């Protein structure tokens, strides 16, 4: 346990205000491109309608789903574990209090990655969401039904392609101690391989 705490702490220190990680998050914009309703041309067309695109971006960015991802360290498995460990430490003595302070710093430190994650999701998701709404409207759904179905599809893609700390999105391999040791910086790769 002490070794795993040390390991998680070292990951936290590497990730502290890691702008590289935040920038690399932007590669996941392409997760929403497909060969059907949101192909490259359709996505470019949706992006060209700037008024609608930014309205969709704001809707997604301010959705409960992304607020939840920003609220906790929901973009990184090790970060989530660190935050939970500090929360469980309680208010007993200077050692536990220092753990709490370190935890708060880690939460702040993961902030650039969290914001980068949210921007990537909203940027790529906005064209997908709009094109999926249009697809469902062509199939005869009302505007409200089309928006609801499109957002559900958007959530499904996001949960399966974005790194997640949700237990149902974490494999036994990732959750094992050897997985935490070997996959500290490769959890998303493991997630993509499972897809």
Short mmCIF file of N, CA and C in Angstrom, two decimals:
data_model
loop_
_atom_site.label_atom_id
_atom_site.label_comp_id
_atom_site.label_asym_id
_atom_site.label_seq_id
_atom_site.Cartn_x
_atom_site.Cartn_y
_atom_site.Cartn_z
N UNK A 1 0.82 -1.21 0.00
CA UNK A 1 0.00 0.00 0.00
C UNK A 1 0.86 1.26 0.00
N UNK A 2 1.94 1.23 0.80
CA UNK A 2 2.82 2.40 0.84
C UNK A 2 3.46 2.63 -0.54
N UNK A 3 3.87 1.52 -1.18
CA UNK A 3 4.47 1.64 -2.50
C UNK A 3 3.47 2.20 -3.51
N UNK A 4 2.20 1.72 -3.47
CA UNK A 4 1.19 2.21 -4.40
C UNK A 4 0.87 3.68 -4.12
N UNK A 5 0.86 4.07 -2.84
CA UNK A 5 0.66 5.49 -2.50
C UNK A 5 1.79 6.34 -3.05
N UNK A 6 3.02 5.83 -2.92
CA UNK A 6 4.18 6.53 -3.48
C UNK A 6 4.04 6.66 -5.00
N UNK A 7 3.64 5.56 -5.65
CA UNK A 7 3.48 5.55 -7.10
C UNK A 7 2.41 6.54 -7.54
N UNK A 8 1.25 6.52 -6.87
CA UNK A 8 0.18 7.46 -7.21
C UNK A 8 0.63 8.90 -6.98
N UNK A 9 1.38 9.13 -5.90
CA UNK A 9 1.89 10.47 -5.62
C UNK A 9 2.86 10.93 -6.69
N UNK A 10 3.69 10.03 -7.18
CA UNK A 10 4.66 10.41 -8.21
C UNK A 10 3.94 10.74 -9.52
N UNK A 11 2.88 9.98 -9.83
CA UNK A 11 2.09 10.29 -11.02
C UNK A 11 1.47 11.68 -10.86
N UNK A 12 0.96 11.95 -9.65
CA UNK A 12 0.35 13.26 -9.39
C UNK A 12 1.34 14.39 -9.57
N UNK A 13 2.58 14.19 -9.12
CA UNK A 13 3.57 15.26 -9.24
C UNK A 13 3.96 15.47 -10.70
N UNK A 14 3.99 14.40 -11.49
CA UNK A 14 4.30 14.53 -12.92
C UNK A 14 3.17 15.28 -13.63
N UNK A 15 1.92 14.99 -13.22
CA UNK A 15 0.77 15.58 -13.89
C UNK A 15 0.44 16.99 -13.39
N UNK A 16 1.12 17.45 -12.32
CA UNK A 16 0.77 18.74 -11.75
C UNK A 16 0.93 19.85 -12.79
N UNK A 17 -0.14 20.55 -13.07
CA UNK A 17 -0.19 21.60 -14.10
C UNK A 17 0.50 21.15 -15.39
N UNK A 18 0.12 19.96 -15.84
CA UNK A 18 0.71 19.37 -17.03
C UNK A 18 -0.01 19.91 -18.27
N UNK A 19 0.53 20.97 -18.83
CA UNK A 19 -0.10 21.56 -20.01
C UNK A 19 0.07 20.67 -21.24
N UNK A 20 1.11 19.87 -21.26
CA UNK A 20 1.29 18.93 -22.38
C UNK A 20 0.11 17.98 -22.45
N UNK A 21 -0.29 17.46 -21.29
CA UNK A 21 -1.44 16.56 -21.25
C UNK A 21 -2.70 17.26 -21.73
N UNK A 22 -2.88 18.52 -21.32
CA UNK A 22 -4.06 19.29 -21.74
C UNK A 22 -4.08 19.47 -23.25
N UNK A 23 -2.92 19.73 -23.84
CA UNK A 23 -2.84 19.92 -25.29
C UNK A 23 -3.07 18.59 -26.01
N UNK A 24 -2.48 17.51 -25.48
CA UNK A 24 -2.67 16.20 -26.10
C UNK A 24 -4.12 15.75 -26.06
N UNK A 25 -4.88 16.24 -25.09
CA UNK A 25 -6.30 15.91 -25.02
C UNK A 25 -7.02 16.32 -26.31
N UNK A 26 -6.50 17.36 -26.97
CA UNK A 26 -7.19 17.89 -28.15
C UNK A 26 -7.20 16.91 -29.32
N UNK A 27 -6.30 15.92 -29.30
CA UNK A 27 -6.31 14.92 -30.37
C UNK A 27 -7.62 14.13 -30.39
N UNK A 28 -8.30 14.08 -29.25
CA UNK A 28 -9.52 13.27 -29.18
C UNK A 28 -10.71 13.94 -29.87
N UNK A 29 -10.50 15.11 -30.43
CA UNK A 29 -11.57 15.76 -31.21
C UNK A 29 -12.02 14.83 -32.33
N UNK A 30 -11.10 14.10 -32.91
CA UNK A 30 -11.43 13.23 -34.06
C UNK A 30 -12.24 12.01 -33.66
N UNK A 31 -12.42 11.75 -32.37
CA UNK A 31 -13.23 10.60 -31.95
C UNK A 31 -14.66 10.69 -32.46
N UNK A 32 -15.10 11.88 -32.81
CA UNK A 32 -16.49 12.08 -33.21
C UNK A 32 -16.69 12.05 -34.72
N UNK A 33 -15.60 11.96 -35.46
CA UNK A 33 -15.68 11.85 -36.92
C UNK A 33 -15.99 10.39 -37.26
N UNK A 34 -16.91 10.19 -38.20
CA UNK A 34 -17.24 8.84 -38.63
C UNK A 34 -17.34 8.80 -40.15
N UNK A 35 -17.79 7.70 -40.69
CA UNK A 35 -17.91 7.58 -42.15
C UNK A 35 -19.37 7.72 -42.59
N UNK A 36 -20.22 8.18 -41.69
CA UNK A 36 -21.65 8.29 -42.01
C UNK A 36 -22.11 9.74 -41.89
N UNK A 37 -22.92 10.04 -40.87
CA UNK A 37 -23.53 11.36 -40.76
C UNK A 37 -22.58 12.46 -40.30
N UNK A 38 -21.45 12.12 -39.70
CA UNK A 38 -20.48 13.15 -39.29
C UNK A 38 -19.12 12.88 -39.91
N UNK A 39 -19.14 12.62 -41.22
CA UNK A 39 -17.87 12.45 -41.94
C UNK A 39 -17.17 13.80 -42.02
N UNK A 40 -15.99 13.82 -42.56
CA UNK A 40 -15.19 15.05 -42.57
C UNK A 40 -15.91 16.20 -43.27
N UNK A 41 -16.57 15.91 -44.39
CA UNK A 41 -17.28 16.98 -45.11
C UNK A 41 -18.49 17.47 -44.32
N UNK A 42 -19.24 16.55 -43.72
CA UNK A 42 -20.42 16.94 -42.93
C UNK A 42 -19.99 17.73 -41.69
N UNK A 43 -18.89 17.31 -41.08
CA UNK A 43 -18.39 18.02 -39.90
C UNK A 43 -17.93 19.43 -40.29
N UNK A 44 -17.27 19.55 -41.44
CA UNK A 44 -16.82 20.87 -41.91
C UNK A 44 -18.01 21.77 -42.20
N UNK A 45 -19.07 21.19 -42.77
CA UNK A 45 -20.28 21.96 -43.06
C UNK A 45 -20.94 22.43 -41.75
N UNK A 46 -21.01 21.55 -40.77
CA UNK A 46 -21.59 21.93 -39.47
C UNK A 46 -20.73 23.00 -38.80
N UNK A 47 -19.40 22.90 -38.93
CA UNK A 47 -18.50 23.89 -38.35
C UNK A 47 -18.65 25.24 -39.06
N UNK A 48 -18.94 25.20 -40.35
CA UNK A 48 -19.07 26.44 -41.13
C UNK A 48 -20.25 27.28 -40.65
N UNK A 49 -21.27 26.64 -40.12
CA UNK A 49 -22.40 27.38 -39.55
C UNK A 49 -22.00 27.80 -38.14
N UNK A 50 -21.19 28.87 -38.07
CA UNK A 50 -20.55 29.27 -36.81
C UNK A 50 -21.54 29.57 -35.69
N UNK A 51 -22.64 30.22 -35.99
CA UNK A 51 -23.61 30.56 -34.94
C UNK A 51 -24.14 29.28 -34.28
N UNK A 52 -24.54 28.33 -35.09
CA UNK A 52 -25.08 27.07 -34.55
C UNK A 52 -23.98 26.25 -33.89
N UNK A 53 -22.80 26.24 -34.50
CA UNK A 53 -21.68 25.45 -33.94
C UNK A 53 -21.35 25.89 -32.52
N UNK A 54 -21.22 27.21 -32.31
CA UNK A 54 -20.85 27.69 -30.97
C UNK A 54 -21.99 27.54 -29.98
N UNK A 55 -23.21 27.58 -30.47
CA UNK A 55 -24.36 27.31 -29.59
C UNK A 55 -24.32 25.85 -29.12
N UNK A 56 -24.01 24.93 -30.05
CA UNK A 56 -23.89 23.51 -29.70
C UNK A 56 -22.69 23.27 -28.78
N UNK A 57 -21.58 23.95 -29.07
CA UNK A 57 -20.39 23.84 -28.23
C UNK A 57 -20.73 24.24 -26.79
N UNK A 58 -21.39 25.39 -26.63
CA UNK A 58 -21.74 25.89 -25.30
C UNK A 58 -22.71 24.95 -24.60
N UNK A 59 -23.67 24.41 -25.36
CA UNK A 59 -24.63 23.46 -24.78
C UNK A 59 -23.91 22.24 -24.23
N UNK A 60 -22.99 21.69 -25.01
CA UNK A 60 -22.25 20.49 -24.58
C UNK A 60 -21.32 20.83 -23.42
N UNK A 61 -20.59 21.93 -23.53
CA UNK A 61 -19.62 22.30 -22.50
C UNK A 61 -20.31 22.54 -21.15
N UNK A 62 -21.53 23.07 -21.19
CA UNK A 62 -22.26 23.35 -19.97
C UNK A 62 -23.23 22.24 -19.57
N UNK A 63 -23.17 21.13 -20.28
CA UNK A 63 -24.07 20.01 -19.95
C UNK A 63 -23.68 19.40 -18.60
N UNK A 64 -24.63 18.74 -17.97
CA UNK A 64 -24.36 18.08 -16.69
C UNK A 64 -23.23 17.06 -16.82
N UNK A 65 -23.18 16.40 -17.97
CA UNK A 65 -22.14 15.39 -18.19
C UNK A 65 -20.73 15.99 -18.08
N UNK A 66 -20.50 17.12 -18.75
CA UNK A 66 -19.18 17.72 -18.70
C UNK A 66 -18.93 18.45 -17.38
N UNK A 67 -19.97 18.98 -16.79
CA UNK A 67 -19.81 19.57 -15.46
C UNK A 67 -19.35 18.49 -14.48
N UNK A 68 -19.90 17.29 -14.63
CA UNK A 68 -19.49 16.18 -13.76
C UNK A 68 -18.03 15.81 -14.01
N UNK A 69 -17.61 15.79 -15.27
CA UNK A 69 -16.21 15.48 -15.58
C UNK A 69 -15.26 16.53 -15.03
N UNK A 70 -15.71 17.79 -14.99
CA UNK A 70 -14.89 18.86 -14.44
C UNK A 70 -14.95 18.89 -12.92
N UNK A 71 -16.06 18.41 -12.34
CA UNK A 71 -16.27 18.51 -10.90
C UNK A 71 -15.33 17.66 -10.08
N UNK A 72 -15.04 16.46 -10.54
CA UNK A 72 -14.09 15.58 -9.89
C UNK A 72 -12.97 15.35 -10.86
N UNK A 73 -11.98 14.59 -10.46
CA UNK A 73 -10.92 14.29 -11.43
C UNK A 73 -11.38 13.07 -12.20
N UNK A 74 -12.31 13.31 -13.11
CA UNK A 74 -12.94 12.23 -13.83
C UNK A 74 -12.29 11.92 -15.16
N UNK A 75 -11.14 12.50 -15.44
CA UNK A 75 -10.49 12.25 -16.72
C UNK A 75 -9.27 11.36 -16.57
N UNK A 76 -8.94 11.00 -15.35
CA UNK A 76 -7.73 10.21 -15.14
C UNK A 76 -7.95 9.26 -13.98
N UNK A 77 -7.70 7.98 -14.20
CA UNK A 77 -7.94 6.97 -13.17
C UNK A 77 -7.10 7.23 -11.94
N UNK A 78 -5.83 7.49 -12.11
CA UNK A 78 -4.96 7.71 -10.96
C UNK A 78 -5.33 8.98 -10.21
N UNK A 79 -5.73 10.00 -10.94
CA UNK A 79 -6.15 11.24 -10.31
C UNK A 79 -7.39 11.04 -9.46
N UNK A 80 -8.33 10.25 -9.97
CA UNK A 80 -9.55 9.98 -9.20
C UNK A 80 -9.21 9.23 -7.92
N UNK A 81 -8.32 8.27 -8.01
CA UNK A 81 -7.92 7.50 -6.83
C UNK A 81 -7.23 8.39 -5.81
N UNK A 82 -6.39 9.29 -6.29
CA UNK A 82 -5.70 10.20 -5.37
C UNK A 82 -6.70 11.10 -4.64
N UNK A 83 -7.65 11.63 -5.37
CA UNK A 83 -8.63 12.51 -4.75
C UNK A 83 -9.48 11.75 -3.73
N UNK A 84 -9.84 10.51 -4.04
CA UNK A 84 -10.63 9.70 -3.11
C UNK A 84 -9.82 9.38 -1.85
N UNK A 85 -8.56 9.08 -2.03
CA UNK A 85 -7.70 8.75 -0.89
C UNK A 85 -7.59 9.93 0.07
N UNK A 86 -7.45 11.12 -0.47
CA UNK A 86 -7.36 12.31 0.38
C UNK A 86 -8.68 12.55 1.09
N UNK A 87 -9.78 12.32 0.38
CA UNK A 87 -11.10 12.51 1.00
C UNK A 87 -11.30 11.56 2.18
N UNK A 88 -10.75 10.34 2.06
CA UNK A 88 -10.88 9.35 3.14
C UNK A 88 -9.91 9.62 4.28
N UNK A 89 -8.87 10.40 4.04
CA UNK A 89 -7.84 10.62 5.06
C UNK A 89 -8.40 11.31 6.30
N UNK A 90 -9.39 12.14 6.12
CA UNK A 90 -10.01 12.79 7.27
C UNK A 90 -9.16 13.90 7.87
N UNK A 91 -9.50 14.29 9.08
CA UNK A 91 -8.86 15.43 9.74
C UNK A 91 -8.11 14.97 10.99
N UNK A 92 -7.25 13.98 10.86
CA UNK A 92 -6.57 13.39 12.02
C UNK A 92 -5.07 13.60 11.93
N UNK A 93 -4.60 14.69 12.48
CA UNK A 93 -3.15 14.90 12.55
C UNK A 93 -2.58 15.59 11.34
N UNK A 94 -1.32 16.01 11.51
CA UNK A 94 -0.63 16.79 10.48
C UNK A 94 -0.37 15.97 9.22
N UNK A 95 -0.13 14.66 9.36
CA UNK A 95 0.14 13.83 8.19
C UNK A 95 -1.10 13.77 7.30
N UNK A 96 -2.25 13.53 7.92
CA UNK A 96 -3.48 13.48 7.14
C UNK A 96 -3.85 14.84 6.58
N UNK A 97 -3.59 15.89 7.35
CA UNK A 97 -3.88 17.23 6.85
C UNK A 97 -3.00 17.58 5.66
N UNK A 98 -1.75 17.15 5.71
CA UNK A 98 -0.87 17.41 4.57
C UNK A 98 -1.34 16.62 3.35
N UNK A 99 -1.88 15.42 3.60
CA UNK A 99 -2.43 14.65 2.49
C UNK A 99 -3.59 15.40 1.84
N UNK A 100 -4.40 16.03 2.68
CA UNK A 100 -5.53 16.79 2.16
C UNK A 100 -5.04 17.96 1.32
N UNK A 101 -4.03 18.67 1.81
CA UNK A 101 -3.47 19.81 1.06
C UNK A 101 -2.89 19.33 -0.27
N UNK A 102 -2.13 18.24 -0.21
CA UNK A 102 -1.56 17.69 -1.45
C UNK A 102 -2.68 17.31 -2.41
N UNK A 103 -3.74 16.74 -1.86
CA UNK A 103 -4.89 16.38 -2.69
C UNK A 103 -5.50 17.58 -3.38
N UNK A 104 -5.65 18.67 -2.64
CA UNK A 104 -6.21 19.90 -3.23
C UNK A 104 -5.29 20.42 -4.34
N UNK A 105 -3.98 20.37 -4.09
CA UNK A 105 -3.03 20.80 -5.12
C UNK A 105 -3.12 19.92 -6.35
N UNK A 106 -3.29 18.62 -6.12
CA UNK A 106 -3.42 17.72 -7.25
C UNK A 106 -4.69 18.00 -8.04
N UNK A 107 -5.78 18.31 -7.32
CA UNK A 107 -7.01 18.65 -8.03
C UNK A 107 -6.79 19.90 -8.89
N UNK A 108 -6.12 20.90 -8.33
CA UNK A 108 -5.80 22.09 -9.11
C UNK A 108 -4.85 21.75 -10.25
N UNK A 109 -3.89 20.86 -9.97
CA UNK A 109 -2.90 20.49 -10.97
C UNK A 109 -3.49 19.76 -12.15
N UNK A 110 -4.54 18.98 -11.91
CA UNK A 110 -5.18 18.26 -13.00
C UNK A 110 -6.15 19.15 -13.78
N UNK A 111 -6.37 20.38 -13.29
CA UNK A 111 -7.32 21.28 -13.92
C UNK A 111 -7.04 21.53 -15.41
N UNK A 112 -5.80 21.81 -15.82
CA UNK A 112 -5.58 22.01 -17.26
C UNK A 112 -5.99 20.80 -18.09
N UNK A 113 -5.72 19.60 -17.58
CA UNK A 113 -6.10 18.39 -18.30
C UNK A 113 -7.62 18.26 -18.34
N UNK A 114 -8.28 18.57 -17.23
CA UNK A 114 -9.74 18.50 -17.20
C UNK A 114 -10.35 19.47 -18.21
N UNK A 115 -9.87 20.70 -18.21
CA UNK A 115 -10.41 21.69 -19.13
C UNK A 115 -10.10 21.30 -20.58
N UNK A 116 -8.87 20.81 -20.82
CA UNK A 116 -8.52 20.34 -22.16
C UNK A 116 -9.42 19.21 -22.62
N UNK A 117 -9.72 18.29 -21.71
CA UNK A 117 -10.63 17.18 -21.99
C UNK A 117 -12.01 17.72 -22.37
N UNK A 118 -12.53 18.66 -21.62
CA UNK A 118 -13.85 19.21 -21.87
C UNK A 118 -13.90 19.98 -23.18
N UNK A 119 -12.85 20.73 -23.47
CA UNK A 119 -12.81 21.49 -24.72
C UNK A 119 -12.79 20.53 -25.91
N UNK A 120 -11.99 19.47 -25.82
CA UNK A 120 -11.92 18.49 -26.91
C UNK A 120 -13.28 17.83 -27.14
N UNK A 121 -13.95 17.47 -26.05
CA UNK A 121 -15.26 16.82 -26.17
C UNK A 121 -16.27 17.78 -26.80
N UNK A 122 -16.31 19.01 -26.33
CA UNK A 122 -17.28 19.97 -26.87
C UNK A 122 -16.95 20.37 -28.31
N UNK A 123 -15.66 20.49 -28.62
CA UNK A 123 -15.25 20.88 -29.98
C UNK A 123 -15.61 19.80 -31.00
N UNK A 124 -15.20 18.57 -30.71
CA UNK A 124 -15.52 17.47 -31.63
C UNK A 124 -16.98 17.08 -31.57
N UNK A 125 -17.55 17.15 -30.37
CA UNK A 125 -18.93 16.71 -30.18
C UNK A 125 -19.96 17.63 -30.80
N UNK A 126 -19.64 18.91 -30.95
CA UNK A 126 -20.62 19.86 -31.47
C UNK A 126 -21.05 19.52 -32.89
N UNK A 127 -20.10 19.17 -33.76
CA UNK A 127 -20.48 18.83 -35.14
C UNK A 127 -21.22 17.49 -35.15
N UNK A 128 -20.74 16.54 -34.35
CA UNK A 128 -21.42 15.23 -34.28
C UNK A 128 -22.86 15.41 -33.82
N UNK A 129 -23.05 16.17 -32.76
CA UNK A 129 -24.37 16.40 -32.18
C UNK A 129 -25.31 17.04 -33.20
N UNK A 130 -24.84 18.08 -33.89
CA UNK A 130 -25.70 18.76 -34.87
C UNK A 130 -26.03 17.85 -36.03
N UNK A 131 -25.05 17.12 -36.55
CA UNK A 131 -25.30 16.24 -37.69
C UNK A 131 -26.18 15.06 -37.30
N UNK A 132 -26.06 14.59 -36.07
CA UNK A 132 -26.91 13.49 -35.62
C UNK A 132 -28.36 13.96 -35.43
N UNK A 133 -28.53 15.21 -34.96
CA UNK A 133 -29.88 15.79 -34.86
C UNK A 133 -30.51 15.83 -36.25
N UNK A 134 -29.75 16.33 -37.21
CA UNK A 134 -30.26 16.42 -38.59
C UNK A 134 -30.64 15.05 -39.13
N UNK A 135 -29.83 14.05 -38.83
CA UNK A 135 -30.12 12.68 -39.28
C UNK A 135 -31.45 12.18 -38.71
N UNK A 136 -31.63 12.38 -37.40
CA UNK A 136 -32.86 11.90 -36.77
C UNK A 136 -34.09 12.70 -37.24
N UNK A 137 -33.92 13.98 -37.53
CA UNK A 137 -35.04 14.77 -38.04
C UNK A 137 -35.45 14.28 -39.43
N UNK A 138 -34.46 13.89 -40.25
CA UNK A 138 -34.76 13.34 -41.57
C UNK A 138 -35.51 12.01 -41.45
N UNK A 139 -35.26 11.29 -40.35
CA UNK A 139 -35.93 10.00 -40.12
C UNK A 139 -37.33 10.19 -39.54
N UNK A 140 -37.74 11.44 -39.32
CA UNK A 140 -39.10 11.71 -38.89
C UNK A 140 -39.29 12.02 -37.41
N UNK A 141 -38.20 12.09 -36.65
CA UNK A 141 -38.32 12.44 -35.24
C UNK A 141 -38.56 13.94 -35.08
N UNK A 142 -39.27 14.30 -34.01
CA UNK A 142 -39.45 15.72 -33.72
C UNK A 142 -38.11 16.32 -33.31
N UNK A 143 -38.04 17.64 -33.29
CA UNK A 143 -36.79 18.31 -32.93
C UNK A 143 -36.34 17.90 -31.52
N UNK A 144 -37.28 17.86 -30.58
CA UNK A 144 -36.95 17.50 -29.19
C UNK A 144 -36.47 16.06 -29.10
N UNK A 145 -37.15 15.15 -29.80
CA UNK A 145 -36.74 13.73 -29.79
C UNK A 145 -35.36 13.56 -30.43
N UNK A 146 -35.16 14.28 -31.54
CA UNK A 146 -33.87 14.20 -32.25
C UNK A 146 -32.73 14.70 -31.37
N UNK A 147 -32.96 15.80 -30.66
CA UNK A 147 -31.94 16.34 -29.76
C UNK A 147 -31.61 15.35 -28.64
N UNK A 148 -32.65 14.75 -28.07
CA UNK A 148 -32.44 13.78 -26.97
C UNK A 148 -31.67 12.56 -27.46
N UNK A 149 -32.07 12.02 -28.62
CA UNK A 149 -31.39 10.84 -29.16
C UNK A 149 -29.94 11.16 -29.55
N UNK A 150 -29.75 12.34 -30.15
CA UNK A 150 -28.40 12.75 -30.57
C UNK A 150 -27.49 12.92 -29.36
N UNK A 151 -28.02 13.48 -28.28
CA UNK A 151 -27.19 13.67 -27.09
C UNK A 151 -26.84 12.33 -26.44
N UNK A 152 -27.78 11.39 -26.47
CA UNK A 152 -27.49 10.05 -25.95
C UNK A 152 -26.39 9.39 -26.77
N UNK A 153 -26.46 9.51 -28.09
CA UNK A 153 -25.41 8.96 -28.96
C UNK A 153 -24.07 9.62 -28.67
N UNK A 154 -24.10 10.94 -28.50
CA UNK A 154 -22.88 11.69 -28.17
C UNK A 154 -22.28 11.19 -26.85
N UNK A 155 -23.12 10.98 -25.85
CA UNK A 155 -22.64 10.48 -24.55
C UNK A 155 -22.02 9.10 -24.69
N UNK A 156 -22.65 8.24 -25.48
CA UNK A 156 -22.12 6.88 -25.66
C UNK A 156 -20.73 6.91 -26.28
N UNK A 157 -20.55 7.73 -27.29
CA UNK A 157 -19.23 7.83 -27.93
C UNK A 157 -18.21 8.41 -26.96
N UNK A 158 -18.61 9.43 -26.24
CA UNK A 158 -17.69 10.08 -25.29
C UNK A 158 -17.26 9.10 -24.21
N UNK A 159 -18.19 8.37 -23.64
CA UNK A 159 -17.85 7.44 -22.55
C UNK A 159 -16.95 6.31 -23.03
N UNK A 160 -17.12 5.90 -24.28
CA UNK A 160 -16.30 4.77 -24.75
C UNK A 160 -14.95 5.20 -25.30
N UNK A 161 -14.81 6.46 -25.73
CA UNK A 161 -13.54 6.86 -26.34
C UNK A 161 -12.69 7.79 -25.49
N UNK A 162 -13.28 8.49 -24.53
CA UNK A 162 -12.51 9.37 -23.66
C UNK A 162 -12.09 8.60 -22.41
N UNK A 163 -10.89 8.86 -21.93
CA UNK A 163 -10.42 8.18 -20.72
C UNK A 163 -11.39 8.46 -19.59
N UNK A 164 -11.75 7.43 -18.88
CA UNK A 164 -12.78 7.56 -17.86
C UNK A 164 -12.34 6.90 -16.57
N UNK A 165 -12.83 7.43 -15.46
CA UNK A 165 -12.58 6.80 -14.17
C UNK A 165 -13.81 6.02 -13.71
N UNK A 166 -14.81 5.92 -14.58
CA UNK A 166 -15.99 5.14 -14.24
C UNK A 166 -15.61 3.67 -14.09
N UNK A 167 -16.05 3.01 -13.02
CA UNK A 167 -15.68 1.61 -12.82
C UNK A 167 -16.09 0.69 -13.97
N UNK A 168 -17.25 0.96 -14.60
CA UNK A 168 -17.69 0.09 -15.70
C UNK A 168 -16.89 0.33 -16.98
N UNK A 169 -16.10 1.40 -17.01
CA UNK A 169 -15.25 1.67 -18.17
C UNK A 169 -13.79 1.27 -17.89
N UNK A 170 -13.52 0.76 -16.71
CA UNK A 170 -12.16 0.38 -16.32
C UNK A 170 -12.05 -1.14 -16.34
N UNK A 171 -11.08 -1.65 -17.05
CA UNK A 171 -10.91 -3.10 -17.14
C UNK A 171 -10.28 -3.64 -15.85
N UNK A 172 -10.38 -4.95 -15.67
CA UNK A 172 -9.73 -5.58 -14.52
C UNK A 172 -8.22 -5.36 -14.60
N UNK A 173 -7.69 -5.39 -15.82
CA UNK A 173 -6.26 -5.17 -16.03
C UNK A 173 -5.85 -3.79 -15.53
N UNK A 174 -6.63 -2.75 -15.87
CA UNK A 174 -6.31 -1.39 -15.43
C UNK A 174 -6.43 -1.24 -13.92
N UNK A 175 -7.40 -1.92 -13.33
CA UNK A 175 -7.66 -1.78 -11.89
C UNK A 175 -6.68 -2.58 -11.03
N UNK A 176 -6.01 -3.56 -11.61
CA UNK A 176 -5.08 -4.38 -10.83
C UNK A 176 -3.83 -3.58 -10.47
N UNK A 177 -3.10 -4.04 -9.47
CA UNK A 177 -1.89 -3.30 -9.06
C UNK A 177 -0.86 -3.30 -10.18
N UNK A 178 -0.76 -4.40 -10.92
CA UNK A 178 0.22 -4.43 -12.02
C UNK A 178 -0.22 -3.48 -13.14
N UNK A 179 -1.54 -3.38 -13.35
CA UNK A 179 -2.04 -2.44 -14.34
C UNK A 179 -1.74 -1.01 -13.96
N UNK A 180 -1.88 -0.71 -12.66
CA UNK A 180 -1.59 0.65 -12.18
C UNK A 180 -0.10 0.96 -12.30
N UNK A 181 0.70 -0.07 -12.14
CA UNK A 181 2.15 0.11 -12.23
C UNK A 181 2.58 0.30 -13.69
N UNK A 182 2.08 -0.53 -14.59
CA UNK A 182 2.53 -0.54 -15.98
C UNK A 182 1.77 0.49 -16.82
N UNK A 183 0.49 0.69 -16.52
CA UNK A 183 -0.36 1.50 -17.38
C UNK A 183 -0.60 2.92 -16.86
N UNK A 184 0.24 3.40 -15.95
CA UNK A 184 0.01 4.73 -15.39
C UNK A 184 -0.24 5.79 -16.44
N UNK A 185 0.50 5.74 -17.53
CA UNK A 185 0.33 6.74 -18.57
C UNK A 185 -0.22 6.14 -19.86
N UNK A 186 -0.78 4.94 -19.77
CA UNK A 186 -1.30 4.28 -20.96
C UNK A 186 -2.72 3.75 -20.77
N UNK A 187 -3.46 4.30 -19.83
CA UNK A 187 -4.83 3.84 -19.62
C UNK A 187 -5.71 4.07 -20.84
N UNK A 188 -5.56 5.21 -21.49
CA UNK A 188 -6.40 5.51 -22.64
C UNK A 188 -6.08 4.56 -23.80
N UNK A 189 -4.81 4.19 -23.93
CA UNK A 189 -4.41 3.24 -24.97
C UNK A 189 -5.09 1.90 -24.73
N UNK A 190 -5.12 1.49 -23.47
CA UNK A 190 -5.79 0.25 -23.10
C UNK A 190 -7.28 0.33 -23.43
N UNK A 191 -7.89 1.48 -23.15
CA UNK A 191 -9.31 1.67 -23.43
C UNK A 191 -9.56 1.57 -24.94
N UNK A 192 -8.72 2.19 -25.75
CA UNK A 192 -8.89 2.12 -27.21
C UNK A 192 -8.72 0.69 -27.71
N UNK A 193 -7.76 -0.05 -27.15
CA UNK A 193 -7.55 -1.43 -27.58
C UNK A 193 -8.78 -2.29 -27.29
N UNK A 194 -9.44 -2.03 -26.15
CA UNK A 194 -10.66 -2.79 -25.84
C UNK A 194 -11.78 -2.46 -26.82
N UNK A 195 -11.83 -1.20 -27.27
CA UNK A 195 -12.86 -0.81 -28.27
C UNK A 195 -12.62 -1.57 -29.57
#
